[in-house]
Amino acid sequence: MKRALITGITGQDGPYLAEFLLSKGYKVYGTVRRLSTPNLENISRIREQVDLLSADLLDTTSLTEAIKEAQPDEVYNLAAMSFVKASFEQPVLTGEFTALGVTRLLEAIRAVNKKIKFYQASSSEMFGKVTETPQKETTRFHPRSPYGVAKVYGHYITLNYRESYDMFAVSGILFNHESPRRGIEFVTRKISNSVVRIHLGKQDKLILGDLSPKRDWGFAGDYVEAMWLMLQQEKPDDYVIGTGENHSVKEFVELAFKCVGITDWQNYVISNHPKHMRPAEVDYLIADYSKAKKVLGWEPKTTFKELVEMMVKSDLQKEKKGK
Ligand code: NDP
Ligand code: GDR
């Protein structure tokens, strides 16, 4: 039985990856950091099937102990401060979690067993102000936020440990991926939740920032398979994962309102609100995932329309249940 350790198991991607690995017969461990009120909602369905270990990206000892305890064949580093807007407000802490946290984890692996395979959750935010379209593995990085800068560090330290210590360390450069489990502050879930609440008469307005940025949005459930595939290859390498299609925030809003039968969506939306604008914006992201398709045999399965419908439907069910 293979063993995997997932950091960030309580987030959006962690539970999808855990479910995927359990279906492959893995023994799955996940790290959780101490919070005054535990946040286990996203893993409630698989709570009995995974072993939770206490560890924090700020604390190397806790990471080392978690690795000693789990004795994993594979470590998936999904933990991070992942909200771009917040990274402008807490740039130093973002660097500690999202950048140096990767080094702490790699050091812990190196100390315990350097044969453990390592996956780093890198991001299309590294491309930022894009220098090439579509973006692929060789596209130059130009991050536009403390989060993006921290992810560039995480990417290069992963490569550095691969080159320096002959470790099987890969960096998956994933474009935006969403799901009903997405945190409420990210734009897609904020939209699906607000649209449903407006439809049910529980909310008057949806207050957003810039509606013009375009993102390559996929379904998180499709993307976790790519993470696993990267660790099943003979040689460690880096891959871009996306859909090859992009849409503006405005298109997402329009389609989400359409899902509940509202066509005059402009009457319910306030845009360019200063609270939701960023000091520097990433305007246009679109993935060239041809390397992943060729080498990993990976392709996205869920369309943009299916994704929006899935999120609105899920929020409708939750709101009706009063959750
Ligand atoms: P989430 O924000 O939903 O989850 C982040 C996880 O990290 C949570 O489990 C959180 O725990 C944990 N975490 C945060 N800080 C620490 C810390 N100091 N120590 C230990 N754990 C911590 O992210 P996603 O699931 O959406 O994304 C997974 C990873 O992929 C992240 O690294 C993200 O940056 C990256 N990524 C995501 C993309 C996306 O579109 N979703 C695209 C590209 C990359 P807690 O519950 O306690 O807060
Ligand atoms: P992003 O996701 O920054 O791409 O990072 P987010 O959903 O936060 O923003 C997407 C775009 O929508 C615009 N926007 C708003 N965003 C939020 N959150 N709230 C608003 O009210 C709003 N109005 C407009 C943003 O300006 C932006 O252009 C996500 C995260 O998951 C990262 O961790 C990950 O690395 C990248 O995707 C790929």
PDB file of N, CA, C and O and ligand atoms in Angstrom, residues 8-14 31 33 35 39 55-58 77-82 97 121-124 147 151 174-178 182 186, ligand 1:
ATOM      1  N   GLY A   8      -2.189  20.976   3.734  1.00  0.00           N
ATOM      2  CA  GLY A   8      -3.316  21.757   3.203  1.00  0.00           C
ATOM      3  C   GLY A   8      -4.514  20.888   2.878  1.00  0.00           C
ATOM      4  O   GLY A   8      -5.280  21.200   1.965  1.00  0.00           O
ATOM      5  N   ILE A   9      -4.704  19.807   3.638  1.00  0.00           N
ATOM      6  CA  ILE A   9      -5.804  18.874   3.326  1.00  0.00           C
ATOM      7  C   ILE A   9      -7.177  19.493   3.613  1.00  0.00           C
ATOM      8  O   ILE A   9      -8.184  19.028   3.081  1.00  0.00           O
ATOM      9  N   THR A  10      -7.211  20.566   4.416  1.00  0.00           N
ATOM     10  CA  THR A  10      -8.506  21.180   4.747  1.00  0.00           C
ATOM     11  C   THR A  10      -8.953  22.229   3.727  1.00  0.00           C
ATOM     12  O   THR A  10     -10.030  22.806   3.853  1.00  0.00           O
ATOM     13  N   GLY A  11      -8.125  22.501   2.711  1.00  0.00           N
ATOM     14  CA  GLY A  11      -8.453  23.535   1.727  1.00  0.00           C
ATOM     15  C   GLY A  11      -9.375  23.009   0.642  1.00  0.00           C
ATOM     16  O   GLY A  11     -10.123  22.047   0.846  1.00  0.00           O
ATOM     17  N   GLN A  12      -9.324  23.649  -0.527  1.00  0.00           N
ATOM     18  CA  GLN A  12     -10.164  23.181  -1.639  1.00  0.00           C
ATOM     19  C   GLN A  12      -9.602  21.907  -2.271  1.00  0.00           C
ATOM     20  O   GLN A  12     -10.291  20.885  -2.417  1.00  0.00           O
ATOM     21  N   ASP A  13      -8.323  21.943  -2.660  1.00  0.00           N
ATOM     22  CA  ASP A  13      -7.754  20.828  -3.433  1.00  0.00           C
ATOM     23  C   ASP A  13      -7.488  19.591  -2.580  1.00  0.00           C
ATOM     24  O   ASP A  13      -7.607  18.460  -3.063  1.00  0.00           O
ATOM     25  N   GLY A  14      -7.095  19.810  -1.311  1.00  0.00           N
ATOM     26  CA  GLY A  14      -6.710  18.705  -0.426  1.00  0.00           C
ATOM     27  C   GLY A  14      -7.741  17.577  -0.398  1.00  0.00           C
ATOM     28  O   GLY A  14      -7.388  16.405  -0.613  1.00  0.00           O
ATOM     29  N   THR A  31      -1.880  17.041   6.942  1.00  0.00           N
ATOM     30  CA  THR A  31      -1.481  17.897   8.060  1.00  0.00           C
ATOM     31  C   THR A  31      -2.541  18.968   8.297  1.00  0.00           C
ATOM     32  O   THR A  31      -3.126  19.495   7.346  1.00  0.00           O
ATOM     33  N   ARG A  33      -3.087  22.568  10.789  1.00  0.00           N
ATOM     34  CA  ARG A  33      -2.427  23.453  11.759  1.00  0.00           C
ATOM     35  C   ARG A  33      -3.408  23.724  12.889  1.00  0.00           C
ATOM     36  O   ARG A  33      -4.633  23.625  12.716  1.00  0.00           O
ATOM     37  N   LEU A  35      -5.867  25.460  15.084  1.00  0.00           N
ATOM     38  CA  LEU A  35      -6.755  26.623  15.036  1.00  0.00           C
ATOM     39  C   LEU A  35      -7.642  26.551  16.276  1.00  0.00           C
ATOM     40  O   LEU A  35      -7.906  25.462  16.789  1.00  0.00           O
ATOM     41  N   ASN A  39     -11.206  23.487  11.352  1.00  0.00           N
ATOM     42  CA  ASN A  39     -11.904  23.796  10.105  1.00  0.00           C
ATOM     43  C   ASN A  39     -11.882  22.533   9.237  1.00  0.00           C
ATOM     44  O   ASN A  39     -11.092  22.410   8.320  1.00  0.00           O
ATOM     45  N   ALA A  55       0.744  19.925  12.012  1.00  0.00           N
ATOM     46  CA  ALA A  55       1.985  20.529  11.500  1.00  0.00           C
ATOM     47  C   ALA A  55       1.679  21.897  10.916  1.00  0.00           C
ATOM     48  O   ALA A  55       0.569  22.139  10.431  1.00  0.00           O
ATOM     49  N   ASP A  56       2.663  22.764  10.965  1.00  0.00           N
ATOM     50  CA  ASP A  56       2.507  24.116  10.426  1.00  0.00           C
ATOM     51  C   ASP A  56       3.706  24.428   9.536  1.00  0.00           C
ATOM     52  O   ASP A  56       4.851  24.085   9.886  1.00  0.00           O
ATOM     53  N   LEU A  57       3.450  25.104   8.425  1.00  0.00           N
ATOM     54  CA  LEU A  57       4.537  25.468   7.491  1.00  0.00           C
ATOM     55  C   LEU A  57       5.553  26.403   8.126  1.00  0.00           C
ATOM     56  O   LEU A  57       6.655  26.580   7.605  1.00  0.00           O
ATOM     57  N   LEU A  58       5.187  27.012   9.254  1.00  0.00           N
ATOM     58  CA  LEU A  58       6.111  27.920   9.923  1.00  0.00           C
ATOM     59  C   LEU A  58       7.067  27.176  10.846  1.00  0.00           C
ATOM     60  O   LEU A  58       7.985  27.768  11.390  1.00  0.00           O
ATOM     61  N   ASN A  77       2.567  19.180  -1.405  1.00  0.00           N
ATOM     62  CA  ASN A  77       2.541  20.428  -0.642  1.00  0.00           C
ATOM     63  C   ASN A  77       1.495  21.388  -1.196  1.00  0.00           C
ATOM     64  O   ASN A  77       1.774  22.222  -2.061  1.00  0.00           O
ATOM     65  N   LEU A  78       0.286  21.257  -0.671  1.00  0.00           N
ATOM     66  CA  LEU A  78      -0.817  22.135  -1.101  1.00  0.00           C
ATOM     67  C   LEU A  78      -1.017  23.301  -0.139  1.00  0.00           C
ATOM     68  O   LEU A  78      -1.748  24.239  -0.444  1.00  0.00           O
ATOM     69  N   ALA A  79      -0.407  23.248   1.011  1.00  0.00           N
ATOM     70  CA  ALA A  79      -0.615  24.314   2.006  1.00  0.00           C
ATOM     71  C   ALA A  79       0.038  25.609   1.543  1.00  0.00           C
ATOM     72  O   ALA A  79       1.133  25.609   0.983  1.00  0.00           O
ATOM     73  N   ALA A  80      -0.658  26.707   1.780  1.00  0.00           N
ATOM     74  CA  ALA A  80      -0.123  28.038   1.446  1.00  0.00           C
ATOM     75  C   ALA A  80      -1.110  29.086   1.921  1.00  0.00           C
ATOM     76  O   ALA A  80      -2.271  28.783   2.185  1.00  0.00           O
ATOM     77  N   MET A  81      -0.649  30.325   2.000  1.00  0.00           N
ATOM     78  CA  MET A  81      -1.581  31.455   2.093  1.00  0.00           C
ATOM     79  C   MET A  81      -1.899  31.722   0.625  1.00  0.00           C
ATOM     80  O   MET A  81      -1.062  32.225  -0.116  1.00  0.00           O
ATOM     81  N   SER A  82      -3.108  31.377   0.186  1.00  0.00           N
ATOM     82  CA  SER A  82      -3.359  31.285  -1.257  1.00  0.00           C
ATOM     83  C   SER A  82      -4.226  32.412  -1.823  1.00  0.00           C
ATOM     84  O   SER A  82      -4.529  32.394  -3.015  1.00  0.00           O
ATOM     85  N   PHE A  97       4.861  31.620   4.758  1.00  0.00           N
ATOM     86  CA  PHE A  97       4.065  30.412   4.474  1.00  0.00           C
ATOM     87  C   PHE A  97       4.393  29.850   3.090  1.00  0.00           C
ATOM     88  O   PHE A  97       4.751  28.696   2.922  1.00  0.00           O
ATOM     89  N   ALA A 121       2.744  22.823  -5.223  1.00  0.00           N
ATOM     90  CA  ALA A 121       1.599  23.478  -5.874  1.00  0.00           C
ATOM     91  C   ALA A 121       2.003  24.868  -6.354  1.00  0.00           C
ATOM     92  O   ALA A 121       1.849  25.859  -5.641  1.00  0.00           O
ATOM     93  N   SER A 122       2.531  24.927  -7.575  1.00  0.00           N
ATOM     94  CA  SER A 122       2.882  26.224  -8.159  1.00  0.00           C
ATOM     95  C   SER A 122       1.669  26.786  -8.905  1.00  0.00           C
ATOM     96  O   SER A 122       0.652  26.113  -9.046  1.00  0.00           O
ATOM     97  N   SER A 123       1.817  28.019  -9.385  1.00  0.00           N
ATOM     98  CA  SER A 123       0.618  28.739  -9.836  1.00  0.00           C
ATOM     99  C   SER A 123       0.851  29.557 -11.097  1.00  0.00           C
ATOM    100  O   SER A 123       1.928  30.111 -11.317  1.00  0.00           O
ATOM    101  N   SER A 124      -0.216  29.715 -11.874  1.00  0.00           N
ATOM    102  CA  SER A 124      -0.183  30.590 -13.048  1.00  0.00           C
ATOM    103  C   SER A 124       0.036  32.048 -12.642  1.00  0.00           C
ATOM    104  O   SER A 124       0.397  32.871 -13.493  1.00  0.00           O
ATOM    105  N   TYR A 147       2.004  37.181  -3.277  1.00  0.00           N
ATOM    106  CA  TYR A 147       1.691  35.756  -3.428  1.00  0.00           C
ATOM    107  C   TYR A 147       2.428  35.181  -4.642  1.00  0.00           C
ATOM    108  O   TYR A 147       3.086  34.132  -4.542  1.00  0.00           O
ATOM    109  N   LYS A 151       5.338  32.308  -4.757  1.00  0.00           N
ATOM    110  CA  LYS A 151       5.207  31.057  -5.523  1.00  0.00           C
ATOM    111  C   LYS A 151       6.400  30.852  -6.475  1.00  0.00           C
ATOM    112  O   LYS A 151       6.801  29.727  -6.739  1.00  0.00           O
ATOM    113  N   LEU A 174      -0.333  25.165 -11.938  1.00  0.00           N
ATOM    114  CA  LEU A 174      -1.755  25.035 -12.187  1.00  0.00           C
ATOM    115  C   LEU A 174      -2.429  26.391 -12.370  1.00  0.00           C
ATOM    116  O   LEU A 174      -2.164  27.331 -11.605  1.00  0.00           O
ATOM    117  N   PHE A 175      -3.275  26.471 -13.382  1.00  0.00           N
ATOM    118  CA  PHE A 175      -4.094  27.659 -13.596  1.00  0.00           C
ATOM    119  C   PHE A 175      -5.307  27.548 -12.660  1.00  0.00           C
ATOM    120  O   PHE A 175      -5.538  26.501 -12.053  1.00  0.00           O
ATOM    121  N   ASN A 176      -6.071  28.648 -12.560  1.00  0.00           N
ATOM    122  CA  ASN A 176      -7.204  28.676 -11.608  1.00  0.00           C
ATOM    123  C   ASN A 176      -8.075  27.440 -11.739  1.00  0.00           C
ATOM    124  O   ASN A 176      -8.487  27.082 -12.845  1.00  0.00           O
ATOM    125  N   HIS A 177      -8.370  26.839 -10.600  1.00  0.00           N
ATOM    126  CA  HIS A 177      -9.338  25.745 -10.606  1.00  0.00           C
ATOM    127  C   HIS A 177     -10.274  25.900  -9.422  1.00  0.00           C
ATOM    128  O   HIS A 177      -9.862  26.279  -8.328  1.00  0.00           O
ATOM    129  N   GLU A 178     -11.518  25.614  -9.673  1.00  0.00           N
ATOM    130  CA  GLU A 178     -12.600  25.994  -8.768  1.00  0.00           C
ATOM    131  C   GLU A 178     -13.473  24.779  -8.499  1.00  0.00           C
ATOM    132  O   GLU A 178     -13.325  23.740  -9.137  1.00  0.00           O
ATOM    133  N   ARG A 182     -14.591  25.637  -3.048  1.00  0.00           N
ATOM    134  CA  ARG A 182     -13.755  26.828  -3.113  1.00  0.00           C
ATOM    135  C   ARG A 182     -14.073  27.751  -1.933  1.00  0.00           C
ATOM    136  O   ARG A 182     -15.247  27.925  -1.577  1.00  0.00           O
ATOM    137  N   PHE A 186     -12.783  33.791  -2.798  1.00  0.00           N
ATOM    138  CA  PHE A 186     -12.333  33.742  -4.205  1.00  0.00           C
ATOM    139  C   PHE A 186     -13.514  34.099  -5.108  1.00  0.00           C
ATOM    140  O   PHE A 186     -14.672  33.799  -4.773  1.00  0.00           O
TER     141      PHE A 186
HETATM  142  P1  NDP B   1      -6.791  26.792  -0.070  1.00  0.00           P
HETATM  143  O1  NDP B   1      -6.522  28.200   0.320  1.00  0.00           O
HETATM  144  O2  NDP B   1      -8.211  26.352  -0.209  1.00  0.00           O
HETATM  145  O3  NDP B   1      -6.102  25.818   1.005  1.00  0.00           O
HETATM  146  C1  NDP B   1      -4.873  26.127   1.589  1.00  0.00           C
HETATM  147  C2  NDP B   1      -4.544  25.130   2.671  1.00  0.00           C
HETATM  148  O4  NDP B   1      -3.295  25.497   3.260  1.00  0.00           O
HETATM  149  C3  NDP B   1      -5.559  25.039   3.812  1.00  0.00           C
HETATM  150  O5  NDP B   1      -5.726  23.697   4.170  1.00  0.00           O
HETATM  151  C4  NDP B   1      -4.866  25.813   4.930  1.00  0.00           C
HETATM  152  O6  NDP B   1      -5.228  25.393   6.224  1.00  0.00           O
HETATM  153  C5  NDP B   1      -3.413  25.424   4.667  1.00  0.00           C
HETATM  154  N1  NDP B   1      -2.480  26.342   5.319  1.00  0.00           N
HETATM  155  C6  NDP B   1      -2.431  27.675   5.235  1.00  0.00           C
HETATM  156  N2  NDP B   1      -1.422  28.161   5.956  1.00  0.00           N
HETATM  157  C7  NDP B   1      -0.805  27.103   6.545  1.00  0.00           C
HETATM  158  C8  NDP B   1       0.298  26.935   7.429  1.00  0.00           C
HETATM  159  N3  NDP B   1       0.983  27.974   7.890  1.00  0.00           N
HETATM  160  N4  NDP B   1       0.649  25.697   7.808  1.00  0.00           N
HETATM  161  C9  NDP B   1      -0.047  24.622   7.381  1.00  0.00           C
HETATM  162  N5  NDP B   1      -1.100  24.712   6.546  1.00  0.00           N
HETATM  163  C10 NDP B   1      -1.481  25.928   6.146  1.00  0.00           C
HETATM  164  O7  NDP B   1      -5.985  26.495  -1.410  1.00  0.00           O
HETATM  165  P2  NDP B   1      -6.351  25.539  -2.652  1.00  0.00           P
HETATM  166  O8  NDP B   1      -6.776  24.225  -2.136  1.00  0.00           O
HETATM  167  O9  NDP B   1      -7.214  26.286  -3.595  1.00  0.00           O
HETATM  168  O10 NDP B   1      -4.935  25.425  -3.366  1.00  0.00           O
HETATM  169  C11 NDP B   1      -3.981  24.440  -2.960  1.00  0.00           C
HETATM  170  C12 NDP B   1      -2.587  24.941  -3.300  1.00  0.00           C
HETATM  171  O11 NDP B   1      -2.500  25.167  -4.707  1.00  0.00           O
HETATM  172  C13 NDP B   1      -2.186  26.275  -2.655  1.00  0.00           C
HETATM  173  O12 NDP B   1      -0.798  26.198  -2.390  1.00  0.00           O
HETATM  174  C14 NDP B   1      -2.448  27.302  -3.737  1.00  0.00           C
HETATM  175  O13 NDP B   1      -1.631  28.424  -3.558  1.00  0.00           O
HETATM  176  C15 NDP B   1      -2.104  26.507  -4.973  1.00  0.00           C
HETATM  177  N6  NDP B   1      -2.773  26.884  -6.193  1.00  0.00           N
HETATM  178  C16 NDP B   1      -4.140  26.948  -6.211  1.00  0.00           C
HETATM  179  C17 NDP B   1      -4.807  27.222  -7.374  1.00  0.00           C
HETATM  180  C18 NDP B   1      -6.307  27.316  -7.429  1.00  0.00           C
HETATM  181  O14 NDP B   1      -6.817  27.844  -8.418  1.00  0.00           O
HETATM  182  N7  NDP B   1      -7.007  26.793  -6.455  1.00  0.00           N
HETATM  183  C19 NDP B   1      -4.060  27.427  -8.649  1.00  0.00           C
HETATM  184  C20 NDP B   1      -2.626  27.296  -8.501  1.00  0.00           C
HETATM  185  C21 NDP B   1      -2.023  27.024  -7.321  1.00  0.00           C
HETATM  186  P3  NDP B   1      -6.379  26.107   7.093  1.00  0.00           P
HETATM  187  O15 NDP B   1      -7.635  25.361   6.745  1.00  0.00           O
HETATM  188  O16 NDP B   1      -5.924  25.885   8.479  1.00  0.00           O
HETATM  189  O17 NDP B   1      -6.422  27.544   6.688  1.00  0.00           O
END
